[in-house]
Amino acid sequence: MKLVSRSEWGAAAPTGPYTRITATRGVKIHWEGSPVPAGLAADHSRCAGHVRDLQHAHQTDPKENWIDVAYSFVICQHGFVFEGRGLGRQNAANGGPTLNARHYAVCAMVGTSGSTSASTDMLHGLVDAIEYCRAKGGAGPEVLGHRDGYSTTCPGDELYAWVQRGAPRPSGGSGNPSPQPPTPAQGPAFPGRILRLADPMLHGPDVQTVQHRLIERTWSVGPDGADGWYGRNTRDTVAAFQRDSTANGWPLEDDGEVGELTWRALFNRPISR
Ligand SMILES: [Zn+2]
Ligand SMILES: [Zn+2]
């Protein structure tokens, strides 16, 4: 990982104490949501200055009471991971103290015009930051967008589509892929009934097993996480997993229902995509 520490990018000191955190559910992905100079993508020597500008803008924002840049990490088009508030500290980007405590905030240096599209190196940098939060910062497996659970267009449609695909590490580029965790050859036994969206709504440990497995596979099952209810979020996520499975050589009908074939794919299909 190409980590740029606060001292390396010339961070100003925070103007107040951080709120300490020891664990999160995972990571939320952001964009800047304003124009980002297109020239940044061609000249990494400008990226540190851009992060300093971002920090200054946040610390002097008249509407907020921010002590520091709002994000945990900021990723440039060259795949460098700029340390924002960093690990073990609550961010200020997700939309309020509860949301900020639940997920780290990782921001891609793209915006509404100028530099709008994430490069392969940037995607590697985003995955590097996610893995770093998990390995060193007590982050859980969730990868969501800022718009999940909060009314905003952030992180933009293109990055959000990548998040919904499970924030995969791209092939190629200059990243340094980590080995995938081993996949068990067998999962738990299929419960013997099809799990689906129904009325009354299905609830129970089998549903929770599916939700936990989806989250393990880096799919989001919605803002309530693995709550054991087979609601619309779970159905939609199962359907997305089924389509992804079909695209990766494990053909499944995308009906959003967990029959035996989908159950087996959830536990036996390799996680690397
Ligand atoms: Zn955001
Ligand atoms: Zn850069």
PDB file of C-alpha atoms and ligand atoms in Angstrom:
ATOM      1  CA  MET A   1       0.000   0.000   0.000  1.00  0.00           C
ATOM      2  CA  LYS A   2       1.246   3.442  -0.922  1.00  0.00           C
ATOM      3  CA  LEU A   3       0.387   5.172   2.379  1.00  0.00           C
ATOM      4  CA  VAL A   4       1.070   8.903   2.708  1.00  0.00           C
ATOM      5  CA  SER A   5       1.142   9.816   6.391  1.00  0.00           C
ATOM      6  CA  ARG A   6      -0.164  13.102   7.744  1.00  0.00           C
ATOM      7  CA  SER A   7       3.336  14.446   8.241  1.00  0.00           C
ATOM      8  CA  GLU A   8       4.273  13.418   4.689  1.00  0.00           C
ATOM      9  CA  TRP A   9       1.439  15.398   3.123  1.00  0.00           C
ATOM     10  CA  GLY A  10       1.862  18.311   5.500  1.00  0.00           C
ATOM     11  CA  ALA A  11      -1.347  18.069   7.505  1.00  0.00           C
ATOM     12  CA  ALA A  12      -2.253  20.905   9.844  1.00  0.00           C
ATOM     13  CA  ALA A  13      -2.856  19.879  13.451  1.00  0.00           C
ATOM     14  CA  PRO A  14      -6.449  19.042  14.383  1.00  0.00           C
ATOM     15  CA  THR A  15      -8.185  21.919  16.133  1.00  0.00           C
ATOM     16  CA  GLY A  16      -9.751  19.722  18.805  1.00  0.00           C
ATOM     17  CA  PRO A  17      -9.702  16.229  20.277  1.00  0.00           C
ATOM     18  CA  TYR A  18     -10.686  13.200  18.178  1.00  0.00           C
ATOM     19  CA  THR A  19     -13.408  10.791  19.211  1.00  0.00           C
ATOM     20  CA  ARG A  20     -11.717   7.431  19.672  1.00  0.00           C
ATOM     21  CA  ILE A  21     -13.202   4.279  18.131  1.00  0.00           C
ATOM     22  CA  THR A  22     -12.024   0.685  18.385  1.00  0.00           C
ATOM     23  CA  ALA A  23     -14.161  -1.058  15.763  1.00  0.00           C
ATOM     24  CA  THR A  24     -16.545  -0.340  12.899  1.00  0.00           C
ATOM     25  CA  ARG A  25     -18.907  -2.378  10.735  1.00  0.00           C
ATOM     26  CA  GLY A  26     -16.740  -1.594   7.759  1.00  0.00           C
ATOM     27  CA  VAL A  27     -16.057   1.241   5.340  1.00  0.00           C
ATOM     28  CA  LYS A  28     -18.163   3.781   3.443  1.00  0.00           C
ATOM     29  CA  ILE A  29     -16.905   5.102   0.122  1.00  0.00           C
ATOM     30  CA  HIS A  30     -17.149   8.812  -0.739  1.00  0.00           C
ATOM     31  CA  TRP A  31     -16.282  11.208  -3.523  1.00  0.00           C
ATOM     32  CA  GLU A  32     -15.623  14.903  -3.126  1.00  0.00           C
ATOM     33  CA  GLY A  33     -18.992  15.798  -4.631  1.00  0.00           C
ATOM     34  CA  SER A  34     -17.686  19.051  -6.160  1.00  0.00           C
ATOM     35  CA  PRO A  35     -15.453  19.806  -9.162  1.00  0.00           C
ATOM     36  CA  VAL A  36     -11.998  18.218  -8.857  1.00  0.00           C
ATOM     37  CA  PRO A  37      -9.256  19.639 -11.132  1.00  0.00           C
ATOM     38  CA  ALA A  38      -8.666  17.326 -14.105  1.00  0.00           C
ATOM     39  CA  GLY A  39      -4.947  18.181 -13.982  1.00  0.00           C
ATOM     40  CA  LEU A  40      -4.537  16.237 -10.732  1.00  0.00           C
ATOM     41  CA  ALA A  41      -4.848  12.957 -12.598  1.00  0.00           C
ATOM     42  CA  ALA A  42      -1.789  13.813 -14.712  1.00  0.00           C
ATOM     43  CA  ASP A  43       0.445  15.121 -11.926  1.00  0.00           C
ATOM     44  CA  HIS A  44       0.802  13.297  -8.615  1.00  0.00           C
ATOM     45  CA  SER A  45       3.022  16.093  -7.280  1.00  0.00           C
ATOM     46  CA  ARG A  46      -0.170  18.158  -6.913  1.00  0.00           C
ATOM     47  CA  CYS A  47      -2.100  15.563  -4.901  1.00  0.00           C
ATOM     48  CA  ALA A  48      -0.679  16.398  -1.452  1.00  0.00           C
ATOM     49  CA  GLY A  49      -1.559  20.066  -1.987  1.00  0.00           C
ATOM     50  CA  HIS A  50      -5.083  19.052  -2.919  1.00  0.00           C
ATOM     51  CA  VAL A  51      -5.430  17.115   0.341  1.00  0.00           C
ATOM     52  CA  ARG A  52      -4.108  20.145   2.263  1.00  0.00           C
ATOM     53  CA  ASP A  53      -6.720  22.305   0.483  1.00  0.00           C
ATOM     54  CA  LEU A  54      -9.416  19.796   1.399  1.00  0.00           C
ATOM     55  CA  GLN A  55      -8.351  19.822   5.051  1.00  0.00           C
ATOM     56  CA  HIS A  56      -8.269  23.624   5.105  1.00  0.00           C
ATOM     57  CA  ALA A  57     -11.729  23.835   3.520  1.00  0.00           C
ATOM     58  CA  HIS A  58     -13.129  21.434   6.108  1.00  0.00           C
ATOM     59  CA  GLN A  59     -11.467  23.099   9.105  1.00  0.00           C
ATOM     60  CA  THR A  60     -12.797  26.508   8.043  1.00  0.00           C
ATOM     61  CA  ASP A  61     -16.250  25.415   6.841  1.00  0.00           C
ATOM     62  CA  PRO A  62     -18.667  27.854   8.503  1.00  0.00           C
ATOM     63  CA  LYS A  63     -21.519  25.306   8.547  1.00  0.00           C
ATOM     64  CA  GLU A  64     -19.571  22.498  10.191  1.00  0.00           C
ATOM     65  CA  ASN A  65     -17.559  22.345  13.352  1.00  0.00           C
ATOM     66  CA  TRP A  66     -14.854  20.116  11.941  1.00  0.00           C
ATOM     67  CA  ILE A  67     -11.562  19.725  13.772  1.00  0.00           C
ATOM     68  CA  ASP A  68      -9.846  18.113  10.787  1.00  0.00           C
ATOM     69  CA  VAL A  69     -10.403  16.804   7.266  1.00  0.00           C
ATOM     70  CA  ALA A  70     -13.661  14.857   7.552  1.00  0.00           C
ATOM     71  CA  TYR A  71     -12.454  11.590   5.958  1.00  0.00           C
ATOM     72  CA  SER A  72     -10.487   8.692   7.394  1.00  0.00           C
ATOM     73  CA  PHE A  73      -8.467   8.359   4.179  1.00  0.00           C
ATOM     74  CA  VAL A  74      -8.325  10.114   0.778  1.00  0.00           C
ATOM     75  CA  ILE A  75      -7.257   8.217  -2.360  1.00  0.00           C
ATOM     76  CA  CYS A  76      -5.730   9.896  -5.417  1.00  0.00           C
ATOM     77  CA  GLN A  77      -5.823   8.787  -9.066  1.00  0.00           C
ATOM     78  CA  HIS A  78      -2.306   7.379  -8.648  1.00  0.00           C
ATOM     79  CA  GLY A  79      -3.399   4.916  -5.979  1.00  0.00           C
ATOM     80  CA  PHE A  80      -1.813   6.706  -3.015  1.00  0.00           C
ATOM     81  CA  VAL A  81      -3.642   6.431   0.304  1.00  0.00           C
ATOM     82  CA  PHE A  82      -3.494   9.781   2.108  1.00  0.00           C
ATOM     83  CA  GLU A  83      -4.053   9.422   5.835  1.00  0.00           C
ATOM     84  CA  GLY A  84      -6.931  11.672   6.866  1.00  0.00           C
ATOM     85  CA  ARG A  85      -8.134  11.175  10.424  1.00  0.00           C
ATOM     86  CA  GLY A  86      -6.758   7.664  10.089  1.00  0.00           C
ATOM     87  CA  LEU A  87      -7.447   4.560  12.140  1.00  0.00           C
ATOM     88  CA  GLY A  88      -8.989   4.480  15.623  1.00  0.00           C
ATOM     89  CA  ARG A  89     -10.567   7.911  15.191  1.00  0.00           C
ATOM     90  CA  GLN A  90     -14.139   8.721  14.295  1.00  0.00           C
ATOM     91  CA  ASN A  91     -14.588  10.455  10.945  1.00  0.00           C
ATOM     92  CA  ALA A  92     -17.024  13.304  10.272  1.00  0.00           C
ATOM     93  CA  ALA A  93     -18.120  12.415   6.754  1.00  0.00           C
ATOM     94  CA  ASN A  94     -20.889   9.819   6.949  1.00  0.00           C
ATOM     95  CA  GLY A  95     -23.675  12.109   8.223  1.00  0.00           C
ATOM     96  CA  GLY A  96     -23.794  12.322  12.024  1.00  0.00           C
ATOM     97  CA  PRO A  97     -22.136  10.702  15.032  1.00  0.00           C
ATOM     98  CA  THR A  98     -23.968   7.361  14.775  1.00  0.00           C
ATOM     99  CA  LEU A  99     -23.153   6.862  11.085  1.00  0.00           C
ATOM    100  CA  ASN A 100     -19.616   8.154  11.612  1.00  0.00           C
ATOM    101  CA  ALA A 101     -18.989   5.632  14.384  1.00  0.00           C
ATOM    102  CA  ARG A 102     -20.318   2.716  12.299  1.00  0.00           C
ATOM    103  CA  HIS A 103     -18.010   2.962   9.297  1.00  0.00           C
ATOM    104  CA  TYR A 104     -14.677   4.457   8.348  1.00  0.00           C
ATOM    105  CA  ALA A 105     -14.940   7.042   5.558  1.00  0.00           C
ATOM    106  CA  VAL A 106     -12.699   6.560   2.515  1.00  0.00           C
ATOM    107  CA  CYS A 107     -12.879   9.302  -0.122  1.00  0.00           C
ATOM    108  CA  ALA A 108     -11.886   9.002  -3.774  1.00  0.00           C
ATOM    109  CA  MET A 109     -10.378  12.177  -5.216  1.00  0.00           C
ATOM    110  CA  VAL A 110     -13.013  12.465  -7.950  1.00  0.00           C
ATOM    111  CA  GLY A 111     -15.954  14.806  -8.248  1.00  0.00           C
ATOM    112  CA  THR A 112     -18.795  16.191 -10.321  1.00  0.00           C
ATOM    113  CA  SER A 113     -16.578  17.627 -13.081  1.00  0.00           C
ATOM    114  CA  GLY A 114     -12.916  17.661 -14.073  1.00  0.00           C
ATOM    115  CA  SER A 115     -11.573  14.419 -12.626  1.00  0.00           C
ATOM    116  CA  THR A 116     -14.761  12.344 -12.491  1.00  0.00           C
ATOM    117  CA  SER A 117     -13.785   8.738 -13.122  1.00  0.00           C
ATOM    118  CA  ALA A 118     -11.681   6.426 -10.940  1.00  0.00           C
ATOM    119  CA  SER A 119      -8.514   5.030 -12.531  1.00  0.00           C
ATOM    120  CA  THR A 120      -7.412   1.418 -12.040  1.00  0.00           C
ATOM    121  CA  ASP A 121      -4.734   2.647  -9.625  1.00  0.00           C
ATOM    122  CA  MET A 122      -7.353   4.580  -7.662  1.00  0.00           C
ATOM    123  CA  LEU A 123      -9.492   1.445  -7.326  1.00  0.00           C
ATOM    124  CA  HIS A 124      -6.427  -0.413  -6.046  1.00  0.00           C
ATOM    125  CA  GLY A 125      -5.848   2.415  -3.552  1.00  0.00           C
ATOM    126  CA  LEU A 126      -9.455   2.225  -2.367  1.00  0.00           C
ATOM    127  CA  VAL A 127      -9.157  -1.537  -1.819  1.00  0.00           C
ATOM    128  CA  ASP A 128      -5.775  -1.009  -0.088  1.00  0.00           C
ATOM    129  CA  ALA A 129      -7.439   1.443   2.321  1.00  0.00           C
ATOM    130  CA  ILE A 130     -10.377  -0.925   2.953  1.00  0.00           C
ATOM    131  CA  GLU A 131      -8.005  -3.806   3.702  1.00  0.00           C
ATOM    132  CA  TYR A 132      -5.899  -1.553   5.947  1.00  0.00           C
ATOM    133  CA  CYS A 133      -9.005  -0.534   7.947  1.00  0.00           C
ATOM    134  CA  ARG A 134      -9.858  -4.217   8.371  1.00  0.00           C
ATOM    135  CA  ALA A 135      -6.350  -5.384   9.235  1.00  0.00           C
ATOM    136  CA  LYS A 136      -5.328  -2.566  11.580  1.00  0.00           C
ATOM    137  CA  GLY A 137      -8.421  -0.540  12.413  1.00  0.00           C
ATOM    138  CA  GLY A 138     -10.977  -3.099  13.581  1.00  0.00           C
ATOM    139  CA  ALA A 139     -13.208  -2.589  10.533  1.00  0.00           C
ATOM    140  CA  GLY A 140     -15.820  -5.240   9.769  1.00  0.00           C
ATOM    141  CA  PRO A 141     -16.557  -6.629   6.295  1.00  0.00           C
ATOM    142  CA  GLU A 142     -19.126  -4.091   5.059  1.00  0.00           C
ATOM    143  CA  VAL A 143     -18.308  -1.847   2.112  1.00  0.00           C
ATOM    144  CA  LEU A 144     -21.092   0.651   1.454  1.00  0.00           C
ATOM    145  CA  GLY A 145     -21.538   4.015  -0.247  1.00  0.00           C
ATOM    146  CA  HIS A 146     -22.176   7.261   1.623  1.00  0.00           C
ATOM    147  CA  ARG A 147     -25.688   7.152   0.087  1.00  0.00           C
ATOM    148  CA  ASP A 148     -26.457   3.893   1.920  1.00  0.00           C
ATOM    149  CA  GLY A 149     -28.453   5.100   4.899  1.00  0.00           C
ATOM    150  CA  TYR A 150     -28.026   8.811   4.142  1.00  0.00           C
ATOM    151  CA  SER A 151     -29.629  11.090   1.552  1.00  0.00           C
ATOM    152  CA  THR A 152     -26.838  12.066  -0.843  1.00  0.00           C
ATOM    153  CA  THR A 153     -25.629  11.298  -4.373  1.00  0.00           C
ATOM    154  CA  CYS A 154     -22.168  10.497  -2.907  1.00  0.00           C
ATOM    155  CA  PRO A 155     -20.029   8.649  -4.084  1.00  0.00           C
ATOM    156  CA  GLY A 156     -21.503   9.261  -7.591  1.00  0.00           C
ATOM    157  CA  ASP A 157     -23.125   6.634  -9.771  1.00  0.00           C
ATOM    158  CA  GLU A 158     -19.939   5.163 -11.208  1.00  0.00           C
ATOM    159  CA  LEU A 159     -18.178   4.516  -7.890  1.00  0.00           C
ATOM    160  CA  TYR A 160     -21.419   3.398  -6.288  1.00  0.00           C
ATOM    161  CA  ALA A 161     -21.873   0.766  -9.006  1.00  0.00           C
ATOM    162  CA  TRP A 162     -18.371  -0.487  -8.138  1.00  0.00           C
ATOM    163  CA  VAL A 163     -19.315  -0.580  -4.444  1.00  0.00           C
ATOM    164  CA  GLN A 164     -22.430  -2.575  -5.315  1.00  0.00           C
ATOM    165  CA  ARG A 165     -20.336  -5.077  -7.223  1.00  0.00           C
ATOM    166  CA  GLY A 166     -18.520  -5.674  -3.941  1.00  0.00           C
ATOM    167  CA  ALA A 167     -15.688  -3.134  -4.419  1.00  0.00           C
ATOM    168  CA  PRO A 168     -13.509  -5.653  -6.294  1.00  0.00           C
ATOM    169  CA  ARG A 169      -9.791  -5.139  -6.778  1.00  0.00           C
ATOM    170  CA  PRO A 170      -9.329  -4.485 -10.508  1.00  0.00           C
ATOM    171  CA  SER A 171      -7.121  -6.613 -12.678  1.00  0.00           C
ATOM    172  CA  GLY A 172      -4.010  -4.885 -13.970  1.00  0.00           C
ATOM    173  CA  GLY A 173      -2.589  -1.573 -12.791  1.00  0.00           C
ATOM    174  CA  SER A 174       0.142  -1.149 -10.234  1.00  0.00           C
ATOM    175  CA  GLY A 175      -1.649  -2.428  -7.166  1.00  0.00           C
ATOM    176  CA  ASN A 176      -0.349  -5.061  -4.825  1.00  0.00           C
ATOM    177  CA  PRO A 177      -3.186  -7.572  -4.407  1.00  0.00           C
ATOM    178  CA  SER A 178      -3.466  -9.340  -1.077  1.00  0.00           C
ATOM    179  CA  PRO A 179      -4.138 -13.065  -1.124  1.00  0.00           C
ATOM    180  CA  GLN A 180      -7.822 -13.945  -0.868  1.00  0.00           C
ATOM    181  CA  PRO A 181      -8.905 -15.760   2.293  1.00  0.00           C
ATOM    182  CA  PRO A 182      -9.382 -19.499   1.777  1.00  0.00           C
ATOM    183  CA  THR A 183     -12.874 -20.581   0.788  1.00  0.00           C
ATOM    184  CA  PRO A 184     -14.305 -23.540   2.704  1.00  0.00           C
ATOM    185  CA  ALA A 185     -15.022 -26.477   0.428  1.00  0.00           C
ATOM    186  CA  GLN A 186     -18.374 -27.004   2.144  1.00  0.00           C
ATOM    187  CA  GLY A 187     -20.692 -24.579   3.869  1.00  0.00           C
ATOM    188  CA  PRO A 188     -23.474 -25.397   6.302  1.00  0.00           C
ATOM    189  CA  ALA A 189     -26.132 -27.784   5.045  1.00  0.00           C
ATOM    190  CA  PHE A 190     -28.959 -26.324   2.960  1.00  0.00           C
ATOM    191  CA  PRO A 191     -31.886 -25.832   5.373  1.00  0.00           C
ATOM    192  CA  GLY A 192     -34.306 -27.708   3.117  1.00  0.00           C
ATOM    193  CA  ARG A 193     -36.679 -24.851   2.367  1.00  0.00           C
ATOM    194  CA  ILE A 194     -36.366 -22.037  -0.140  1.00  0.00           C
ATOM    195  CA  LEU A 195     -35.628 -18.690   1.524  1.00  0.00           C
ATOM    196  CA  ARG A 196     -37.483 -15.868  -0.195  1.00  0.00           C
ATOM    197  CA  LEU A 197     -39.311 -12.588   0.217  1.00  0.00           C
ATOM    198  CA  ALA A 198     -42.717 -13.614   1.552  1.00  0.00           C
ATOM    199  CA  ASP A 199     -45.754 -12.314   3.413  1.00  0.00           C
ATOM    200  CA  PRO A 200     -45.487 -12.610   6.373  1.00  0.00           C
ATOM    201  CA  MET A 201     -41.794 -11.863   6.146  1.00  0.00           C
ATOM    202  CA  LEU A 202     -39.441 -14.767   6.708  1.00  0.00           C
ATOM    203  CA  HIS A 203     -37.251 -14.428   9.785  1.00  0.00           C
ATOM    204  CA  GLY A 204     -34.742 -16.694  11.482  1.00  0.00           C
ATOM    205  CA  PRO A 205     -31.229 -18.070  11.777  1.00  0.00           C
ATOM    206  CA  ASP A 206     -31.169 -19.509   8.227  1.00  0.00           C
ATOM    207  CA  VAL A 207     -31.869 -16.050   6.817  1.00  0.00           C
ATOM    208  CA  GLN A 208     -29.169 -14.631   9.070  1.00  0.00           C
ATOM    209  CA  THR A 209     -26.702 -17.282   7.863  1.00  0.00           C
ATOM    210  CA  VAL A 210     -27.342 -16.137   4.277  1.00  0.00           C
ATOM    211  CA  GLN A 211     -26.973 -12.472   5.243  1.00  0.00           C
ATOM    212  CA  HIS A 212     -23.730 -13.095   7.121  1.00  0.00           C
ATOM    213  CA  ARG A 213     -22.379 -15.003   4.139  1.00  0.00           C
ATOM    214  CA  LEU A 214     -23.348 -12.214   1.729  1.00  0.00           C
ATOM    215  CA  ILE A 215     -21.586  -9.688   3.960  1.00  0.00           C
ATOM    216  CA  GLU A 216     -18.562 -11.987   4.191  1.00  0.00           C
ATOM    217  CA  ARG A 217     -18.548 -11.927   0.412  1.00  0.00           C
ATOM    218  CA  THR A 218     -18.544  -8.101   0.660  1.00  0.00           C
ATOM    219  CA  TRP A 219     -22.133  -7.610  -0.500  1.00  0.00           C
ATOM    220  CA  SER A 220     -24.263  -5.161   1.452  1.00  0.00           C
ATOM    221  CA  VAL A 221     -27.620  -6.468   2.684  1.00  0.00           C
ATOM    222  CA  GLY A 222     -28.831  -2.971   3.579  1.00  0.00           C
ATOM    223  CA  PRO A 223     -28.577  -0.576   6.503  1.00  0.00           C
ATOM    224  CA  ASP A 224     -29.834  -3.065   9.088  1.00  0.00           C
ATOM    225  CA  GLY A 225     -27.138  -5.634   8.341  1.00  0.00           C
ATOM    226  CA  ALA A 226     -27.706  -9.308   9.174  1.00  0.00           C
ATOM    227  CA  ASP A 227     -30.955  -8.832  11.069  1.00  0.00           C
ATOM    228  CA  GLY A 228     -32.484 -12.195  10.130  1.00  0.00           C
ATOM    229  CA  TRP A 229     -35.366 -10.675   8.119  1.00  0.00           C
ATOM    230  CA  TYR A 230     -35.712 -11.667   4.443  1.00  0.00           C
ATOM    231  CA  GLY A 231     -36.743  -8.197   3.253  1.00  0.00           C
ATOM    232  CA  ARG A 232     -36.380  -6.402  -0.055  1.00  0.00           C
ATOM    233  CA  ASN A 233     -32.721  -5.474   0.554  1.00  0.00           C
ATOM    234  CA  THR A 234     -31.825  -9.119   1.099  1.00  0.00           C
ATOM    235  CA  ARG A 235     -33.828 -10.239  -1.934  1.00  0.00           C
ATOM    236  CA  ASP A 236     -32.161  -7.589  -4.138  1.00  0.00           C
ATOM    237  CA  THR A 237     -28.710  -8.510  -2.846  1.00  0.00           C
ATOM    238  CA  VAL A 238     -29.329 -12.206  -3.459  1.00  0.00           C
ATOM    239  CA  ALA A 239     -30.437 -11.373  -7.026  1.00  0.00           C
ATOM    240  CA  ALA A 240     -27.279  -9.281  -7.543  1.00  0.00           C
ATOM    241  CA  PHE A 241     -25.168 -12.144  -6.206  1.00  0.00           C
ATOM    242  CA  GLN A 242     -26.952 -14.545  -8.569  1.00  0.00           C
ATOM    243  CA  ARG A 243     -26.237 -12.328 -11.581  1.00  0.00           C
ATOM    244  CA  ASP A 244     -22.612 -11.981 -10.494  1.00  0.00           C
ATOM    245  CA  SER A 245     -22.438 -15.725 -10.117  1.00  0.00           C
ATOM    246  CA  THR A 246     -23.792 -16.291 -13.629  1.00  0.00           C
ATOM    247  CA  ALA A 247     -21.249 -13.826 -14.996  1.00  0.00           C
ATOM    248  CA  ASN A 248     -18.485 -15.807 -13.249  1.00  0.00           C
ATOM    249  CA  GLY A 249     -19.327 -19.283 -14.473  1.00  0.00           C
ATOM    250  CA  TRP A 250     -21.796 -20.390 -11.760  1.00  0.00           C
ATOM    251  CA  PRO A 251     -25.092 -19.926 -13.623  1.00  0.00           C
ATOM    252  CA  LEU A 252     -28.053 -19.133 -11.351  1.00  0.00           C
ATOM    253  CA  GLU A 253     -31.541 -17.826 -11.984  1.00  0.00           C
ATOM    254  CA  ASP A 254     -31.675 -14.255 -10.649  1.00  0.00           C
ATOM    255  CA  ASP A 255     -34.972 -14.665  -8.801  1.00  0.00           C
ATOM    256  CA  GLY A 256     -33.663 -13.313  -5.472  1.00  0.00           C
ATOM    257  CA  GLU A 257     -34.534 -16.600  -3.748  1.00  0.00           C
ATOM    258  CA  VAL A 258     -32.110 -18.888  -1.954  1.00  0.00           C
ATOM    259  CA  GLY A 259     -32.732 -22.411  -3.142  1.00  0.00           C
ATOM    260  CA  GLU A 260     -30.172 -25.171  -2.877  1.00  0.00           C
ATOM    261  CA  LEU A 261     -28.107 -24.076  -5.905  1.00  0.00           C
ATOM    262  CA  THR A 262     -27.799 -20.495  -4.679  1.00  0.00           C
ATOM    263  CA  TRP A 263     -27.040 -21.713  -1.135  1.00  0.00           C
ATOM    264  CA  ARG A 264     -24.204 -23.882  -2.490  1.00  0.00           C
ATOM    265  CA  ALA A 265     -22.839 -21.056  -4.626  1.00  0.00           C
ATOM    266  CA  LEU A 266     -22.874 -18.717  -1.622  1.00  0.00           C
ATOM    267  CA  PHE A 267     -20.649 -21.065   0.343  1.00  0.00           C
ATOM    268  CA  ASN A 268     -18.610 -22.828  -2.310  1.00  0.00           C
ATOM    269  CA  ARG A 269     -18.027 -20.375  -5.131  1.00  0.00           C
ATOM    270  CA  PRO A 270     -14.578 -18.795  -4.749  1.00  0.00           C
ATOM    271  CA  ILE A 271     -14.880 -15.256  -3.406  1.00  0.00           C
ATOM    272  CA  SER A 272     -12.321 -13.775  -5.801  1.00  0.00           C
ATOM    273  CA  ARG A 273     -14.084 -12.361  -8.816  1.00  0.00           C
TER     274      ARG A 273
HETATM  275 ZN    ZN B   1     -19.736  11.393   0.956  1.00  0.00          ZN
HETATM  276 ZN    ZN B   2      -1.699  11.274  -6.776  1.00  0.00          ZN
END
